[in-house]
mmCIF file of C-alpha atoms in Angstrom:
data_model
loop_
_atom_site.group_PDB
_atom_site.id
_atom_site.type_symbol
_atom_site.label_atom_id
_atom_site.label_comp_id
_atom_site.label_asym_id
_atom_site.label_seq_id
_atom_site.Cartn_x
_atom_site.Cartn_y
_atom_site.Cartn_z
ATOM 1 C CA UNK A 14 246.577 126.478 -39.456
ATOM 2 C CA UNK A 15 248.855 123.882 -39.667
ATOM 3 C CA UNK A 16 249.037 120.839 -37.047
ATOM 4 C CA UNK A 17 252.447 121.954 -36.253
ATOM 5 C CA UNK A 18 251.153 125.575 -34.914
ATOM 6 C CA UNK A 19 247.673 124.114 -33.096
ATOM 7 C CA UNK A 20 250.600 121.630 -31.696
ATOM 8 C CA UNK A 21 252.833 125.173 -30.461
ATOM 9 C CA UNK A 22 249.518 126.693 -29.635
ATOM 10 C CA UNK A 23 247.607 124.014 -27.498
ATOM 11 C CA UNK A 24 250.614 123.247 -25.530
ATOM 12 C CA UNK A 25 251.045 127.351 -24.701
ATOM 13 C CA UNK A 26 247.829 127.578 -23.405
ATOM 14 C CA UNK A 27 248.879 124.196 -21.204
ATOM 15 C CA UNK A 28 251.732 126.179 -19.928
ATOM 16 C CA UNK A 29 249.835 129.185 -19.040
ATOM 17 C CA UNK A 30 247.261 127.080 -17.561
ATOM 18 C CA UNK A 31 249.764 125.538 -15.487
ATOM 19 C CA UNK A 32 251.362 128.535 -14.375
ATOM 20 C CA UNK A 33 247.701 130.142 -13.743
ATOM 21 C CA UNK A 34 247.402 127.355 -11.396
ATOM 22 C CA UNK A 35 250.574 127.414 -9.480
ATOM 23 C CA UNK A 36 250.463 130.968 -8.729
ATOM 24 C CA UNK A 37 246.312 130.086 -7.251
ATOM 25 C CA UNK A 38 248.075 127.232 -5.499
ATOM 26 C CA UNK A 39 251.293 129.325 -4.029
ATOM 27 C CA UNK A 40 248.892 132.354 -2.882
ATOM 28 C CA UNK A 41 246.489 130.131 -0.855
ATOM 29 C CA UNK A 42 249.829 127.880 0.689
ATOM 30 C CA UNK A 43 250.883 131.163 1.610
ATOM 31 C CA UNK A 44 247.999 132.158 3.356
ATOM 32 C CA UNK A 45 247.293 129.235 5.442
ATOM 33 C CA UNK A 46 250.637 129.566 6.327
ATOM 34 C CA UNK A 47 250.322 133.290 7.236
ATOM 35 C CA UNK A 48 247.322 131.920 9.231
ATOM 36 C CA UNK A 49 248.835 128.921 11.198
ATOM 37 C CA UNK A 50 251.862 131.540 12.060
ATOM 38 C CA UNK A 51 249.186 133.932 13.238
ATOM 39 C CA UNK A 52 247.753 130.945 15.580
ATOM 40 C CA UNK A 53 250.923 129.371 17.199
ATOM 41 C CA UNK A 54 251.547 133.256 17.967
ATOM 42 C CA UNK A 55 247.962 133.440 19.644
ATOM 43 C CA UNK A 56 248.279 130.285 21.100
ATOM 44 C CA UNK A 57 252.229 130.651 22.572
ATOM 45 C CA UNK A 58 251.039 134.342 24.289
ATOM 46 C CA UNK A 59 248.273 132.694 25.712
ATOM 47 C CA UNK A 60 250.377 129.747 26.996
ATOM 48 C CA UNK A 61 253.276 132.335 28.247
ATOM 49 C CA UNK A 62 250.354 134.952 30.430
ATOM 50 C CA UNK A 63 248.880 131.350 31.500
ATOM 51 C CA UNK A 64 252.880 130.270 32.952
ATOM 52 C CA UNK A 65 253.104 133.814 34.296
ATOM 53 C CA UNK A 66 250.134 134.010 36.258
ATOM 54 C CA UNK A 67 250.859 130.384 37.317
ATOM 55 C CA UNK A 68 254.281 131.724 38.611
ATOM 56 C CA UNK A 69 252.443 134.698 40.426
ATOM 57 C CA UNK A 70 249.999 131.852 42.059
ATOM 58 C CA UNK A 71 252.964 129.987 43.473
ATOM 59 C CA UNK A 72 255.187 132.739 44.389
ATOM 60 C CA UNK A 73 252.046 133.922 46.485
ATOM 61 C CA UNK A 74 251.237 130.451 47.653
ATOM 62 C CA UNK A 75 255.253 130.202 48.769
ATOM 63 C CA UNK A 76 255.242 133.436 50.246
ATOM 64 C CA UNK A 77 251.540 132.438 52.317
ATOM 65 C CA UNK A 78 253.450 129.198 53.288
ATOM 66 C CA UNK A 79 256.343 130.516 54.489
ATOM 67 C CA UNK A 80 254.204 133.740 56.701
ATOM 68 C CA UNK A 81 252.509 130.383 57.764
ATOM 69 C CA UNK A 82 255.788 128.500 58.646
ATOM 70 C CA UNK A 83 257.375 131.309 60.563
ATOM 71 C CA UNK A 84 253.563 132.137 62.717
ATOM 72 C CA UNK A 85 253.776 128.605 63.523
ATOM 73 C CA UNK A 86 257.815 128.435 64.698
ATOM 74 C CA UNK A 87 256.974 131.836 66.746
ATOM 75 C CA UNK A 88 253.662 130.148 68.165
ATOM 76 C CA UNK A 89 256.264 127.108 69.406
ATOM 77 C CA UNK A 90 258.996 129.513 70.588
ATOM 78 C CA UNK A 91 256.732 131.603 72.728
ATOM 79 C CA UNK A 92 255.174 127.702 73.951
ATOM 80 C CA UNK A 93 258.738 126.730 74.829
ATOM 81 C CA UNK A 94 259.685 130.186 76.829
ATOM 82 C CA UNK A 95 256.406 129.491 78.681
ATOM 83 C CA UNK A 96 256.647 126.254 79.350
ATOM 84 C CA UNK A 97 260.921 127.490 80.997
ATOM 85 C CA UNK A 98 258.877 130.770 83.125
ATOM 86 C CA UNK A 99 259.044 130.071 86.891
ATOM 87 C CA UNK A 100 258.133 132.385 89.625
ATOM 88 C CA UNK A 101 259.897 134.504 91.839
ATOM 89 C CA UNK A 102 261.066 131.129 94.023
ATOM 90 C CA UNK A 103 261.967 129.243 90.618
ATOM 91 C CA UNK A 104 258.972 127.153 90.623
ATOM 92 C CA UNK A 105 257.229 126.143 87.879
ATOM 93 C CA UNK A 106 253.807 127.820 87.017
ATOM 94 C CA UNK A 107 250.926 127.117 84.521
ATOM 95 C CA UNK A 108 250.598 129.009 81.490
ATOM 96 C CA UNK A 109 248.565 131.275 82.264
ATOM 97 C CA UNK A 110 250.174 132.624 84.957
ATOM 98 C CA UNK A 111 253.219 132.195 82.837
ATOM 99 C CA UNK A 112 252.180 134.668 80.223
ATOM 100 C CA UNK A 113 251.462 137.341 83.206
ATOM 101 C CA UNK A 114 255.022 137.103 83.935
ATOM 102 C CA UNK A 115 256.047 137.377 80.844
ATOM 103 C CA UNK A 116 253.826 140.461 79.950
ATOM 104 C CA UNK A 117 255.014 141.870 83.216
ATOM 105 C CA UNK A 118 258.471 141.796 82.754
ATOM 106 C CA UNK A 119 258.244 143.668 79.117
ATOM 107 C CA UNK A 120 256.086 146.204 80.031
ATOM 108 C CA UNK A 121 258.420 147.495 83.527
ATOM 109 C CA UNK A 122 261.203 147.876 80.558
ATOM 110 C CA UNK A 123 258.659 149.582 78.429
ATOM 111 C CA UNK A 124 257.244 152.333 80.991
ATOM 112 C CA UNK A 125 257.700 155.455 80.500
ATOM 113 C CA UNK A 126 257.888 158.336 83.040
ATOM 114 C CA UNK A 127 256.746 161.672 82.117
ATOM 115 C CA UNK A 128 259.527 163.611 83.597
ATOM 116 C CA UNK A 129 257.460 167.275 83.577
ATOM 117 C CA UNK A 130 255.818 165.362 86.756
ATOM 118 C CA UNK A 131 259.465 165.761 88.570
ATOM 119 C CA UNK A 132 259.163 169.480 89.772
ATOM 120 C CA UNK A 133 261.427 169.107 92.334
ATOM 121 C CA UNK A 134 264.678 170.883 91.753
ATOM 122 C CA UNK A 135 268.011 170.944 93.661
ATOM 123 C CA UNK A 136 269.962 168.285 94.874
ATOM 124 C CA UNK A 137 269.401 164.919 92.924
ATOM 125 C CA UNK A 138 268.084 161.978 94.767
ATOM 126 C CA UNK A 139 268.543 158.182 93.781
ATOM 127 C CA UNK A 140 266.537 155.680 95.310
ATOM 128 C CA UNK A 141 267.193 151.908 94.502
ATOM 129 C CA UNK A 142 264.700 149.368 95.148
ATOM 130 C CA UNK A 143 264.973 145.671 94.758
ATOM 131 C CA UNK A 144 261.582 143.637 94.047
ATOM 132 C CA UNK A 145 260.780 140.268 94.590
ATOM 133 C CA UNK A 146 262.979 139.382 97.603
ATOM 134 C CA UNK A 147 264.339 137.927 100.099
ATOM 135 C CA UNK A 148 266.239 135.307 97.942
ATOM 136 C CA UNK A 149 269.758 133.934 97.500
ATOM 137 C CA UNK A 150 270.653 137.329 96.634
ATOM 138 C CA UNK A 151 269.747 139.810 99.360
ATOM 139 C CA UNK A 152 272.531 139.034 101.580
ATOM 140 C CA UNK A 153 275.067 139.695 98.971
ATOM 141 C CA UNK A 154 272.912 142.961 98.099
ATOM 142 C CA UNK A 155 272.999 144.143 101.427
ATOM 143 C CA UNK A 156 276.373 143.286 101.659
ATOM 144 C CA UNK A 157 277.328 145.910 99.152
ATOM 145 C CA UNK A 158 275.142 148.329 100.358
ATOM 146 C CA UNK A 159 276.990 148.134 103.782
ATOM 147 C CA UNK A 160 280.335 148.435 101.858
ATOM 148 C CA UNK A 161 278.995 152.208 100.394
ATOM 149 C CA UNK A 162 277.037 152.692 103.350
ATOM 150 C CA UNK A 163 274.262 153.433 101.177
ATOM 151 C CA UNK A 164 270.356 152.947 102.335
ATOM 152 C CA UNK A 165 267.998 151.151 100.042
ATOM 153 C CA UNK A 166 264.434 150.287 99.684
ATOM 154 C CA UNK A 167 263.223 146.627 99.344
ATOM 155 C CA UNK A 168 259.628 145.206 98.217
ATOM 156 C CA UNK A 169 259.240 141.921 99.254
ATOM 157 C CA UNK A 170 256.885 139.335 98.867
ATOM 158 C CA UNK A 171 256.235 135.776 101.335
ATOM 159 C CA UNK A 172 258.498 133.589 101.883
ATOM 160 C CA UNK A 173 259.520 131.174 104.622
ATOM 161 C CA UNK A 174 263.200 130.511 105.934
ATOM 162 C CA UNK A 175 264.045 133.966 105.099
ATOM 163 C CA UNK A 176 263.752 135.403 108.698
ATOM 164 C CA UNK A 177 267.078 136.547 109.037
ATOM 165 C CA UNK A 178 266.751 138.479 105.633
ATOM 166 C CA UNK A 179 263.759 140.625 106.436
ATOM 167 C CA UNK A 180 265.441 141.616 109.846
ATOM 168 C CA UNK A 181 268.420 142.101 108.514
ATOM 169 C CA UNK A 182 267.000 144.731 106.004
ATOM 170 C CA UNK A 183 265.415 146.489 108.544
ATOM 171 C CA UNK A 184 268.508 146.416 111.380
ATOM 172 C CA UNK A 185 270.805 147.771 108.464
ATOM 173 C CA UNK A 186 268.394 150.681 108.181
ATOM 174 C CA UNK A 187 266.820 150.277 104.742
ATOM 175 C CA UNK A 188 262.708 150.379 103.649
ATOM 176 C CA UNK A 189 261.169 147.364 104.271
ATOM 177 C CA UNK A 190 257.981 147.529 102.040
ATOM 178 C CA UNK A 191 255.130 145.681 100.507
ATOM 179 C CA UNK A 192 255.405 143.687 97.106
ATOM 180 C CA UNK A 193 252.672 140.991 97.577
ATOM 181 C CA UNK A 194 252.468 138.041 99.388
ATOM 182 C CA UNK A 195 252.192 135.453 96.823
ATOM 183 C CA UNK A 196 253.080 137.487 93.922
ATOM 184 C CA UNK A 197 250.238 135.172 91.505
ATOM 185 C CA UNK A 198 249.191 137.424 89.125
ATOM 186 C CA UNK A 199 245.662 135.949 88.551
ATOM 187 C CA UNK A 200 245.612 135.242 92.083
ATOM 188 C CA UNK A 201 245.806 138.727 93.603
ATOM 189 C CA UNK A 202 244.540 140.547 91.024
ATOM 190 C CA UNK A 203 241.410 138.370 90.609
ATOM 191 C CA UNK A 204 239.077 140.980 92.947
ATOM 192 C CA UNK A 205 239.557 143.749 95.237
ATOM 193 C CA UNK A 206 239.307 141.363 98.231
ATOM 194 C CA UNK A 207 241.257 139.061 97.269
ATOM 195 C CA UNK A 208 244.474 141.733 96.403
ATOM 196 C CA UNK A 209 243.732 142.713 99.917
ATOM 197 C CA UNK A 210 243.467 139.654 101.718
ATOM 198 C CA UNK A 211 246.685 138.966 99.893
ATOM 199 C CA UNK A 212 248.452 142.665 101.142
ATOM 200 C CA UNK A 213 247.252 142.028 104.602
ATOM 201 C CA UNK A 214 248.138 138.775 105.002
ATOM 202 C CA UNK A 215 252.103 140.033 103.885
ATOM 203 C CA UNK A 216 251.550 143.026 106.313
ATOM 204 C CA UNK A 217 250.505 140.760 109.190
ATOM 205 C CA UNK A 218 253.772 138.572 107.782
ATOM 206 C CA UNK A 219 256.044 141.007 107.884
ATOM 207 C CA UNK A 220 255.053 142.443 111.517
ATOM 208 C CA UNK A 221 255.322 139.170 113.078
ATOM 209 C CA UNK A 222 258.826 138.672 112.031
ATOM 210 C CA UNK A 223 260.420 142.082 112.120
ATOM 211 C CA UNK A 224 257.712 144.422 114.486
ATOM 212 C CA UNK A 225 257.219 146.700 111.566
ATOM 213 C CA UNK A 226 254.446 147.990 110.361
ATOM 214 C CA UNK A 227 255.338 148.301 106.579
ATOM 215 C CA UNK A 228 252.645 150.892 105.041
ATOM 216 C CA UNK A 229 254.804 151.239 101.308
ATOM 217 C CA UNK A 230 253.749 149.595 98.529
ATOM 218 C CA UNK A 231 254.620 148.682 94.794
ATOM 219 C CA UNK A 232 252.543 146.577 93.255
ATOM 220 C CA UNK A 233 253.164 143.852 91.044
ATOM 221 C CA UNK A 234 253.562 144.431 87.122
ATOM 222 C CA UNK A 235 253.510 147.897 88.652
ATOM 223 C CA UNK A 236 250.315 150.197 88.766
ATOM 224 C CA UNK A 237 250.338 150.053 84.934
ATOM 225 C CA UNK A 238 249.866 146.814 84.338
ATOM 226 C CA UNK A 239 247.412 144.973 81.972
ATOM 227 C CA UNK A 240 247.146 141.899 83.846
ATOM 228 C CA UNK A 241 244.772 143.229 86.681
ATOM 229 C CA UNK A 242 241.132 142.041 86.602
ATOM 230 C CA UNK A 243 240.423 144.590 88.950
ATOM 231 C CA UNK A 244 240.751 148.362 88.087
ATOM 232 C CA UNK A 245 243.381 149.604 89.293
ATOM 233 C CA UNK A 246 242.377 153.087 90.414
ATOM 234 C CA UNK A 247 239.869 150.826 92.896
ATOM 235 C CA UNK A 248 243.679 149.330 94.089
ATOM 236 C CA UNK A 249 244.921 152.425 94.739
ATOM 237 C CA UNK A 250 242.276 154.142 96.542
ATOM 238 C CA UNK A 251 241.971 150.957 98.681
ATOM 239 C CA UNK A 252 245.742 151.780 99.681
ATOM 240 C CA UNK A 253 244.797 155.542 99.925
ATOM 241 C CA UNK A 254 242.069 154.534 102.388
ATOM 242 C CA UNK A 255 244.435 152.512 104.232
ATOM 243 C CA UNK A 256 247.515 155.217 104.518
ATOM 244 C CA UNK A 257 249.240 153.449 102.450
ATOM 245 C CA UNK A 258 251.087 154.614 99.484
ATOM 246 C CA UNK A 259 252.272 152.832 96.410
ATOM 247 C CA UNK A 260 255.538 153.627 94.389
ATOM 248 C CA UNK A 261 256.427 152.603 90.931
ATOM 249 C CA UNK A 262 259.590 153.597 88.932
ATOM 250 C CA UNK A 263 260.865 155.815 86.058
ATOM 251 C CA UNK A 264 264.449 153.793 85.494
ATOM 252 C CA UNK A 265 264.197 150.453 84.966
ATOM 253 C CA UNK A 266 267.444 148.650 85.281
ATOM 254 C CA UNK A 267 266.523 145.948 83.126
ATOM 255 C CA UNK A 268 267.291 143.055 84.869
ATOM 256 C CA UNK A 269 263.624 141.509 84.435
ATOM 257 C CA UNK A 270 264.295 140.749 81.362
ATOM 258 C CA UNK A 271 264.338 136.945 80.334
ATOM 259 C CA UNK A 272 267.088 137.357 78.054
ATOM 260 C CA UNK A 273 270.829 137.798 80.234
ATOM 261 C CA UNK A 274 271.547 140.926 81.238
ATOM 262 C CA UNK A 275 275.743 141.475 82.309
ATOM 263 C CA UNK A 276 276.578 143.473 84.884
ATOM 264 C CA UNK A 277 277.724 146.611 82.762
ATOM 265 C CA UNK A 278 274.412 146.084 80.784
ATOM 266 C CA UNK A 279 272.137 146.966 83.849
ATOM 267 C CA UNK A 280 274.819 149.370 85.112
ATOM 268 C CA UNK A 281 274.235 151.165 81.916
ATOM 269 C CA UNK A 282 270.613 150.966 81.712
ATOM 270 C CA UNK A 283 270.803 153.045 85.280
ATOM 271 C CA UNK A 284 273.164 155.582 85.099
ATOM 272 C CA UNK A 285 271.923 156.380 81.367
ATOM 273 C CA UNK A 286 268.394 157.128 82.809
ATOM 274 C CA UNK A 287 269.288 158.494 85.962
ATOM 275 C CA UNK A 288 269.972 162.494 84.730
ATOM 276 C CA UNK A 289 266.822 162.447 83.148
ATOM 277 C CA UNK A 290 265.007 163.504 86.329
ATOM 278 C CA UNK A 291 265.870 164.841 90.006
ATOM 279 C CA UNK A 292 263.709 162.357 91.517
ATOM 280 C CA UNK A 293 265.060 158.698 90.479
ATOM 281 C CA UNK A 294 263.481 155.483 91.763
ATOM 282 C CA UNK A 295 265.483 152.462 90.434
ATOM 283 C CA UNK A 296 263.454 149.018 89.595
ATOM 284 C CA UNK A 297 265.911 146.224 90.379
ATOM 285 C CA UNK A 298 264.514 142.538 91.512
ATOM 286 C CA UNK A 299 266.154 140.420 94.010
ATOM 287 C CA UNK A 300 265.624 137.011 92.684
ATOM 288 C CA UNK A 301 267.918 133.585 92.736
ATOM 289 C CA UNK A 302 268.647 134.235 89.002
ATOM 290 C CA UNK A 303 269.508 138.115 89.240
ATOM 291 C CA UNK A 304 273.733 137.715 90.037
ATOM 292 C CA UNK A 305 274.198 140.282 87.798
ATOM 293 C CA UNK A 306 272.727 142.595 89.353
ATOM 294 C CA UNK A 307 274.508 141.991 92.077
ATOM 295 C CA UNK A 308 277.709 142.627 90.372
ATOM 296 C CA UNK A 309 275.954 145.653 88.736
ATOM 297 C CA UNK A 310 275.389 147.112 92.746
ATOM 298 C CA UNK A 311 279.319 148.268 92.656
ATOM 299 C CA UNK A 312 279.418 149.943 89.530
ATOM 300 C CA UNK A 313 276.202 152.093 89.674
ATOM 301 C CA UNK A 314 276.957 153.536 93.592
ATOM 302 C CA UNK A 315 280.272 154.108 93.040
ATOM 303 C CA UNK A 316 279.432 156.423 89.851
ATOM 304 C CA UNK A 317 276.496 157.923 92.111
ATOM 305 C CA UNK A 318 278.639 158.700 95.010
ATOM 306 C CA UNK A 319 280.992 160.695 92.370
ATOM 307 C CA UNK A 320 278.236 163.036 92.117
ATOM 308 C CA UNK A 321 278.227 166.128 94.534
ATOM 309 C CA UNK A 322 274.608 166.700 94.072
ATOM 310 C CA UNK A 323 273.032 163.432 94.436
ATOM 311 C CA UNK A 324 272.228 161.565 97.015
ATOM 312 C CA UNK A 325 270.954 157.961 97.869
ATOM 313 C CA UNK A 326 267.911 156.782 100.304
ATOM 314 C CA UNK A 327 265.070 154.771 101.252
ATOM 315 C CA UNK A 328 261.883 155.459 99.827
ATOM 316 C CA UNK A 329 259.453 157.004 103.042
ATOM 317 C CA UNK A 330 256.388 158.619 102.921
ATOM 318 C CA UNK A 331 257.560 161.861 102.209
ATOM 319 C CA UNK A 332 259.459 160.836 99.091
ATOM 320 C CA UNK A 333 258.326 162.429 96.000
ATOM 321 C CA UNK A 334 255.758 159.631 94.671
ATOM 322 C CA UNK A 335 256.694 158.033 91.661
ATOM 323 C CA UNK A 336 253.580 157.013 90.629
ATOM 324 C CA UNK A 337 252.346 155.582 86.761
ATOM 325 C CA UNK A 338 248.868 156.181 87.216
ATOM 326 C CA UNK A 339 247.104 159.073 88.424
#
């Protein structure tokens, strides 16, 4: 072989060396590529379940935070409305006794009557009652009652310098009747003696002032109430035992209600309820803060009076008894 062909042939066998080791070279490059592509993909799932879940953590941390934010504005809200409840003469009262008021006032809009319980058929009879009184009120309530000649029923509680009220509810020929004396809520409802130390002392009130012996009674919160310490079956009997009798309501007027009330409001809340049942005692409250019901008074007796079949009294003795508890 000549020098010129091992020359051709040694530098072949470099080229095909060469090329051997390229193509080696290029497979693994391609590999570790194929593997570092195969990582980042690994490694950018990972990251993107780690941002979700972190997204899921503070959505649910957000949505605790803000359950928290609005629990605590509620908790100051229903401070605040305690902190503005006064009692039936406007005076302030602690919180406590605030919340009974409170609780009291929701549940007479809440009470429902079972209206199977009114057998009585015929002619339809109305009576409106007026809690809480005397006040600012009752002479403007009586007033309109005069107007319609139309006979009412008022539970009253103590007060002094409101004489002239209490006779003046009797003289016009309405029910004067029993509400409490100091209408506390964790004062007469506290024990059996002291709700009746509290009735009697009214009774004795009452008599002394107008000569009557008042022997009707709603209580306070009504029989259903949840603020009593005392059963309330015990208070009832205790009445029972005293010939007494106790009347509740099944159409709420509304007017207890914190929240204002106009005079077509409580107007409406009446006459819409009053059909349901031939036996309708009305809860009204005669309080400083209760104009509206006043103003109400017109609308609801004259749209009575249209009725041929209805009439409106005084709760007695022999009136059907509207009672909540049995």
């Amino acid at each position: 072989m000549s020098l010129e062909q091992e020359s051709i042939e040694f530098e072949e066998k470099a080229v095909r060396k060469f090329v051997g080791e390229s193509k080696n070279t290029g497979n693994t490059l391609s590999a570790f590529l194929l593997i570092l592509v195969f990582m980042m993909l690994c490694i950018c799932t990972v990251l993107l379940v780690l941002v979700l879940n972190l997204n899921k953590e503070v959505g649910n941390i957000n949505t605790k935070l803000m359950a928290l934010q609005e629990r605590n504005q509620q908790a100051e809200l229903e401070s605040e409305e305690l902190e503005s409840v006064s009692d039936i003469n406007g005076s302030s009262v602690d919180s406590t006794e605030a919340a009974d008021i409170v609780e009291a006032a929701a549940l007479e809009n809440k009470v429902v009557w079972d209206e199977n319980r009114d057998q009585v058929s015929g002619i339809k009879r109305v009576y409106l009652t007026f809690d809480d009184g005397p006040s600012s009120n009752t002479d403007r309530i009586l007033d309109v009652l005069e107007m319609y000649g139309v006979k009412a029923t008022f539970f009253v509680v103590g007060k002094e310098n409101y004489e002239e009220q209490y006779k003046r509810i009797v003289e016009d020929g309405h029910t004067l009747a029993m509400h409490s004396y100091s209408h506390v809520y964790q004062d007469i409802y506290s024990s059996l003696d002291a709700y009746k130390q509290d009735l009697n002392k009214l009774k004795t009130f009452l008599y002394e002032i107008t000569g009557t012996e008042c022997n009707i009674v709603r209580f306070p919160g009504g029989s259903s109430n949840t603020i009593s310490k005392v059963d309330m079956h015990t208070l009832t009997e205790y009445l029972d035992s005293e010939n007494m009798v106790y009347f509740d309501w099944n159409v709420s007027s509304g007017d207890a209600s914190r929240a204002h009330k106009s005079a077509n409001q409580i107007a409406a809340n009446v006459l819409d309820n009053i059909d349901k049942y031939n036996n309708a005692v009305v809860l009204m409250h005669d309080a400083a803060g209760k104009g509206s019901t006043v103003d109400a008074l017109p609308i609801i007796i004259e749209k009575l009076l249209e009725s041929e079949d209805t009439v409106l009294l005084p709760i007695s003795q022999e009136t059907v008894k509207i009672q909540h508890i049995q």
